[in-house]
PDB file of C-alpha atoms in Angstrom:
ATOM      1  CA  MET A   1      18.100  28.128 -28.776  1.00  0.00           C
ATOM      2  CA  THR A   2      14.878  28.045 -26.780  1.00  0.00           C
ATOM      3  CA  GLN A   3      11.487  27.779 -28.362  1.00  0.00           C
ATOM      4  CA  PRO A   4       8.760  30.215 -27.356  1.00  0.00           C
ATOM      5  CA  GLN A   5       6.183  28.795 -24.962  1.00  0.00           C
ATOM      6  CA  ALA A   6       2.679  28.360 -26.320  1.00  0.00           C
ATOM      7  CA  THR A   7       0.061  30.350 -24.463  1.00  0.00           C
ATOM      8  CA  VAL A   8      -2.622  28.231 -22.842  1.00  0.00           C
ATOM      9  CA  THR A   9      -6.069  29.786 -22.879  1.00  0.00           C
ATOM     10  CA  LEU A  10      -9.384  28.438 -21.675  1.00  0.00           C
ATOM     11  CA  ALA A  11     -10.412  28.063 -25.306  1.00  0.00           C
ATOM     12  CA  SER A  12      -7.429  25.793 -25.979  1.00  0.00           C
ATOM     13  CA  LEU A  13      -8.536  23.276 -23.336  1.00  0.00           C
ATOM     14  CA  SER A  14     -10.653  20.285 -24.342  1.00  0.00           C
ATOM     15  CA  TRP A  15     -13.581  18.993 -22.304  1.00  0.00           C
ATOM     16  CA  VAL A  16     -11.213  16.297 -20.996  1.00  0.00           C
ATOM     17  CA  ASP A  17      -8.989  19.031 -19.553  1.00  0.00           C
ATOM     18  CA  TYR A  18     -11.991  20.666 -17.893  1.00  0.00           C
ATOM     19  CA  LEU A  19     -12.978  17.301 -16.417  1.00  0.00           C
ATOM     20  CA  ILE A  20      -9.461  16.833 -15.019  1.00  0.00           C
ATOM     21  CA  ILE A  21      -9.526  20.309 -13.481  1.00  0.00           C
ATOM     22  CA  ALA A  22     -12.992  19.658 -12.019  1.00  0.00           C
ATOM     23  CA  LEU A  23     -11.925  16.338 -10.459  1.00  0.00           C
ATOM     24  CA  ILE A  24      -8.890  17.876  -8.792  1.00  0.00           C
ATOM     25  CA  ALA A  25     -10.838  20.959  -7.660  1.00  0.00           C
ATOM     26  CA  PHE A  26     -13.572  18.744  -6.185  1.00  0.00           C
ATOM     27  CA  SER A  27     -10.996  16.687  -4.309  1.00  0.00           C
ATOM     28  CA  VAL A  28      -9.351  19.855  -2.956  1.00  0.00           C
ATOM     29  CA  PHE A  29     -12.722  21.287  -1.910  1.00  0.00           C
ATOM     30  CA  ILE A  30     -13.775  18.105  -0.089  1.00  0.00           C
ATOM     31  CA  SER A  31     -10.428  18.003   1.711  1.00  0.00           C
ATOM     32  CA  LEU A  32     -10.764  21.665   2.679  1.00  0.00           C
ATOM     33  CA  ILE A  33     -14.132  20.909   4.267  1.00  0.00           C
ATOM     34  CA  ARG A  34     -13.065  17.676   5.958  1.00  0.00           C
ATOM     35  CA  GLY A  35      -9.486  18.515   6.892  1.00  0.00           C
ATOM     36  CA  PHE A  36      -6.237  16.567   6.808  1.00  0.00           C
ATOM     37  CA  VAL A  37      -6.903  14.266   9.756  1.00  0.00           C
ATOM     38  CA  ARG A  38     -10.322  13.111   8.557  1.00  0.00           C
ATOM     39  CA  GLU A  39      -9.099  12.685   4.990  1.00  0.00           C
ATOM     40  CA  THR A  40      -6.014  10.740   6.056  1.00  0.00           C
ATOM     41  CA  LEU A  41      -7.967   8.481   8.379  1.00  0.00           C
ATOM     42  CA  SER A  42     -10.564   7.971   5.678  1.00  0.00           C
ATOM     43  CA  LEU A  43      -7.884   6.967   3.182  1.00  0.00           C
ATOM     44  CA  ILE A  44      -6.287   4.592   5.687  1.00  0.00           C
ATOM     45  CA  THR A  45      -9.710   3.096   6.416  1.00  0.00           C
ATOM     46  CA  TRP A  46     -10.441   2.449   2.731  1.00  0.00           C
ATOM     47  CA  VAL A  47      -7.032   0.847   2.168  1.00  0.00           C
ATOM     48  CA  ALA A  48      -7.487  -1.257   5.308  1.00  0.00           C
ATOM     49  CA  ALA A  49     -10.980  -2.294   4.183  1.00  0.00           C
ATOM     50  CA  PHE A  50      -9.642  -3.494   0.825  1.00  0.00           C
ATOM     51  CA  LEU A  51      -6.734  -5.344   2.453  1.00  0.00           C
ATOM     52  CA  VAL A  52      -8.887  -6.994   5.125  1.00  0.00           C
ATOM     53  CA  ALA A  53     -11.530  -8.033   2.580  1.00  0.00           C
ATOM     54  CA  PHE A  54      -8.907  -9.330   0.143  1.00  0.00           C
ATOM     55  CA  ASN A  55      -6.884 -11.248   2.736  1.00  0.00           C
ATOM     56  CA  PHE A  56      -9.637 -12.634   4.949  1.00  0.00           C
ATOM     57  CA  GLY A  57     -12.788 -12.699   2.789  1.00  0.00           C
ATOM     58  CA  ASN A  58     -12.275 -16.350   1.899  1.00  0.00           C
ATOM     59  CA  THR A  59     -11.807 -17.327   5.552  1.00  0.00           C
ATOM     60  CA  LEU A  60     -15.009 -15.594   6.642  1.00  0.00           C
ATOM     61  CA  GLY A  61     -16.834 -16.883   3.572  1.00  0.00           C
ATOM     62  CA  ASP A  62     -16.021 -20.465   4.547  1.00  0.00           C
ATOM     63  CA  LEU A  63     -18.204 -19.986   7.635  1.00  0.00           C
ATOM     64  CA  PHE A  64     -21.188 -19.879   5.251  1.00  0.00           C
ATOM     65  CA  GLN A  65     -20.355 -23.277   3.744  1.00  0.00           C
ATOM     66  CA  ASN A  66     -23.554 -24.870   5.096  1.00  0.00           C
ATOM     67  CA  HIS A  67     -25.716 -22.086   3.653  1.00  0.00           C
ATOM     68  CA  VAL A  68     -24.022 -21.141   0.362  1.00  0.00           C
ATOM     69  CA  SER A  69     -22.767 -23.832  -1.996  1.00  0.00           C
ATOM     70  CA  SER A  70     -20.747 -21.665  -4.392  1.00  0.00           C
ATOM     71  CA  GLN A  71     -17.169 -20.901  -3.315  1.00  0.00           C
ATOM     72  CA  THR A  72     -17.229 -17.672  -5.309  1.00  0.00           C
ATOM     73  CA  SER A  73     -20.440 -16.542  -3.608  1.00  0.00           C
ATOM     74  CA  ARG A  74     -18.969 -17.324  -0.189  1.00  0.00           C
ATOM     75  CA  LEU A  75     -15.850 -15.329  -1.056  1.00  0.00           C
ATOM     76  CA  ILE A  76     -17.967 -12.362  -2.145  1.00  0.00           C
ATOM     77  CA  ILE A  77     -20.160 -12.545   0.974  1.00  0.00           C
ATOM     78  CA  GLY A  78     -17.155 -12.771   3.296  1.00  0.00           C
ATOM     79  CA  SER A  79     -15.326  -9.958   1.517  1.00  0.00           C
ATOM     80  CA  VAL A  80     -18.342  -7.629   1.519  1.00  0.00           C
ATOM     81  CA  ILE A  81     -19.009  -8.226   5.228  1.00  0.00           C
ATOM     82  CA  LEU A  82     -15.377  -7.537   6.116  1.00  0.00           C
ATOM     83  CA  PHE A  83     -15.170  -4.526   3.815  1.00  0.00           C
ATOM     84  CA  ILE A  84     -18.282  -2.880   5.268  1.00  0.00           C
ATOM     85  CA  GLY A  85     -17.326  -3.826   8.830  1.00  0.00           C
ATOM     86  CA  THR A  86     -13.879  -2.289   8.431  1.00  0.00           C
ATOM     87  CA  LEU A  87     -15.395   0.893   6.984  1.00  0.00           C
ATOM     88  CA  ILE A  88     -17.784   1.175   9.948  1.00  0.00           C
ATOM     89  CA  ILE A  89     -14.992   0.690  12.499  1.00  0.00           C
ATOM     90  CA  GLY A  90     -12.823   3.183  10.607  1.00  0.00           C
ATOM     91  CA  ALA A  91     -15.651   5.737  10.561  1.00  0.00           C
ATOM     92  CA  ILE A  92     -16.034   5.457  14.339  1.00  0.00           C
ATOM     93  CA  VAL A  93     -12.282   5.889  14.895  1.00  0.00           C
ATOM     94  CA  ASN A  94     -12.229   8.777  12.418  1.00  0.00           C
ATOM     95  CA  TYR A  95     -15.065  10.529  14.253  1.00  0.00           C
ATOM     96  CA  LEU A  96     -13.373  10.163  17.632  1.00  0.00           C
ATOM     97  CA  ILE A  97      -9.979  11.419  16.458  1.00  0.00           C
ATOM     98  CA  SER A  98     -11.495  14.254  14.395  1.00  0.00           C
ATOM     99  CA  SER A  99     -13.422  15.386  17.470  1.00  0.00           C
ATOM    100  CA  LEU A 100     -10.145  15.605  19.370  1.00  0.00           C
ATOM    101  CA  VAL A 101      -8.550  17.705  16.616  1.00  0.00           C
ATOM    102  CA  GLU A 102     -11.463  20.152  16.664  1.00  0.00           C
ATOM    103  CA  LYS A 103     -11.209  20.509  20.445  1.00  0.00           C
ATOM    104  CA  THR A 104      -7.482  21.300  20.267  1.00  0.00           C
ATOM    105  CA  GLY A 105      -8.083  24.331  18.050  1.00  0.00           C
ATOM    106  CA  LEU A 106      -5.965  23.026  15.177  1.00  0.00           C
ATOM    107  CA  SER A 107      -8.825  23.008  12.692  1.00  0.00           C
ATOM    108  CA  SER A 108      -7.365  25.818  10.512  1.00  0.00           C
ATOM    109  CA  THR A 109      -4.030  24.039  10.162  1.00  0.00           C
ATOM    110  CA  ASP A 110      -5.890  20.783   9.620  1.00  0.00           C
ATOM    111  CA  ARG A 111      -7.885  22.300   6.758  1.00  0.00           C
ATOM    112  CA  VAL A 112      -4.841  23.857   5.061  1.00  0.00           C
ATOM    113  CA  LEU A 113      -3.023  20.528   5.192  1.00  0.00           C
ATOM    114  CA  GLY A 114      -6.244  18.951   3.932  1.00  0.00           C
ATOM    115  CA  VAL A 115      -6.079  21.107   0.800  1.00  0.00           C
ATOM    116  CA  ALA A 116      -2.591  19.772   0.033  1.00  0.00           C
ATOM    117  CA  LEU A 117      -3.761  16.210   0.590  1.00  0.00           C
ATOM    118  CA  GLY A 118      -6.832  16.840  -1.562  1.00  0.00           C
ATOM    119  CA  GLY A 119      -4.678  18.110  -4.399  1.00  0.00           C
ATOM    120  CA  ALA A 120      -2.418  15.072  -4.188  1.00  0.00           C
ATOM    121  CA  ARG A 121      -5.435  12.758  -4.051  1.00  0.00           C
ATOM    122  CA  GLY A 122      -6.969  14.509  -7.067  1.00  0.00           C
ATOM    123  CA  VAL A 123      -3.775  14.041  -9.061  1.00  0.00           C
ATOM    124  CA  LEU A 124      -3.670  10.375  -8.027  1.00  0.00           C
ATOM    125  CA  ILE A 125      -7.316   9.808  -9.024  1.00  0.00           C
ATOM    126  CA  VAL A 126      -6.801  11.468 -12.410  1.00  0.00           C
ATOM    127  CA  SER A 127      -3.619   9.438 -12.968  1.00  0.00           C
ATOM    128  CA  ILE A 128      -5.413   6.187 -12.116  1.00  0.00           C
ATOM    129  CA  LEU A 129      -8.288   7.067 -14.450  1.00  0.00           C
ATOM    130  CA  ILE A 130      -5.782   7.804 -17.224  1.00  0.00           C
ATOM    131  CA  LEU A 131      -4.079   4.475 -16.527  1.00  0.00           C
ATOM    132  CA  LEU A 132      -7.417   2.631 -16.706  1.00  0.00           C
ATOM    133  CA  ALA A 133      -8.369   4.488 -19.881  1.00  0.00           C
ATOM    134  CA  SER A 134      -5.084   3.425 -21.482  1.00  0.00           C
ATOM    135  CA  TYR A 135      -6.444  -0.140 -21.512  1.00  0.00           C
ATOM    136  CA  THR A 136      -9.351   0.976 -23.712  1.00  0.00           C
ATOM    137  CA  SER A 137      -9.775   2.768 -27.021  1.00  0.00           C
ATOM    138  CA  ILE A 138     -10.461   6.098 -25.270  1.00  0.00           C
ATOM    139  CA  PRO A 139      -6.924   7.467 -25.913  1.00  0.00           C
ATOM    140  CA  ASN A 140      -7.671   7.245 -29.648  1.00  0.00           C
ATOM    141  CA  GLU A 141     -10.540   9.746 -29.334  1.00  0.00           C
ATOM    142  CA  GLN A 142      -9.910  13.320 -30.467  1.00  0.00           C
ATOM    143  CA  PRO A 143     -10.730  15.078 -27.148  1.00  0.00           C
ATOM    144  CA  TRP A 144      -8.180  12.823 -25.446  1.00  0.00           C
ATOM    145  CA  LYS A 145      -5.529  13.456 -28.092  1.00  0.00           C
ATOM    146  CA  SER A 146      -6.088  17.216 -27.970  1.00  0.00           C
ATOM    147  CA  SER A 147      -5.892  17.380 -24.171  1.00  0.00           C
ATOM    148  CA  LEU A 148      -3.154  19.649 -22.889  1.00  0.00           C
ATOM    149  CA  LEU A 149      -3.191  18.140 -19.383  1.00  0.00           C
ATOM    150  CA  ILE A 150      -3.150  14.388 -20.030  1.00  0.00           C
ATOM    151  CA  PRO A 151       0.548  14.266 -21.027  1.00  0.00           C
ATOM    152  CA  HIS A 152       1.432  15.742 -17.625  1.00  0.00           C
ATOM    153  CA  PHE A 153      -0.476  12.978 -15.821  1.00  0.00           C
ATOM    154  CA  GLU A 154       0.805  10.118 -17.980  1.00  0.00           C
ATOM    155  CA  THR A 155       4.150  10.210 -16.161  1.00  0.00           C
ATOM    156  CA  CYS A 156       2.339   9.579 -12.888  1.00  0.00           C
ATOM    157  CA  SER A 157       0.153   6.924 -14.545  1.00  0.00           C
ATOM    158  CA  ASN A 158       3.238   5.116 -15.814  1.00  0.00           C
ATOM    159  CA  TRP A 159       4.723   5.242 -12.310  1.00  0.00           C
ATOM    160  CA  ILE A 160       1.508   3.812 -10.827  1.00  0.00           C
ATOM    161  CA  GLN A 161       1.490   1.061 -13.432  1.00  0.00           C
ATOM    162  CA  GLY A 162       4.730  -0.227 -11.917  1.00  0.00           C
ATOM    163  CA  PHE A 163       2.738  -1.088  -8.793  1.00  0.00           C
ATOM    164  CA  VAL A 164      -0.141  -2.781 -10.591  1.00  0.00           C
ATOM    165  CA  PRO A 165      -0.339  -6.531  -9.973  1.00  0.00           C
ATOM    166  CA  GLN A 166       0.652  -8.876 -12.762  1.00  0.00           C
ATOM    167  CA  ALA A 167      -2.982  -9.986 -13.037  1.00  0.00           C
ATOM    168  CA  PHE A 168      -3.936  -6.541 -14.315  1.00  0.00           C
ATOM    169  CA  ASN A 169      -1.162  -6.698 -16.898  1.00  0.00           C
ATOM    170  CA  PHE A 170      -2.580 -10.059 -17.985  1.00  0.00           C
ATOM    171  CA  VAL A 171      -5.884  -8.341 -18.816  1.00  0.00           C
ATOM    172  CA  ASN A 172      -4.015  -5.877 -21.014  1.00  0.00           C
ATOM    173  CA  SER A 173      -2.399  -8.684 -23.016  1.00  0.00           C
ATOM    174  CA  GLN A 174      -5.764 -10.224 -23.914  1.00  0.00           C
TER     175      GLN A 174
END
């Protein structure tokens, strides 16, 4: 025996649901404007910037040993320089490749694919925010509990949590 589906109306949504919808809509809109190629290259650039800063920040920071005594400060300086440098290089590459896409006449296809990427990115951002919120007392608040959308994103959040480093899980146990 099947149960009747509850009707979802705008009045039944909490402000948390509206925030989720707004975040995803904003991501879709930005991707529509920028297009798939620019969005993809931008995402790759940000991931590369984090990886380069994380893996080589200490090495670059050691070059400041004569000027900065604190190891932590050197690590931060090296990481920030590499992070910003990688973002600048990525922006230049992104501009060059995006210019080629515009000249080929594929901008309409690029924008449609951008919408799909923007939707996926919006879902990912919301899922990450829900994951981060799960480490706080926010899920105990009434607007969170009454949200109709959060349960749909918790599956994705749980999946993402499987990729979170053990160090983050250590924070949760404290």
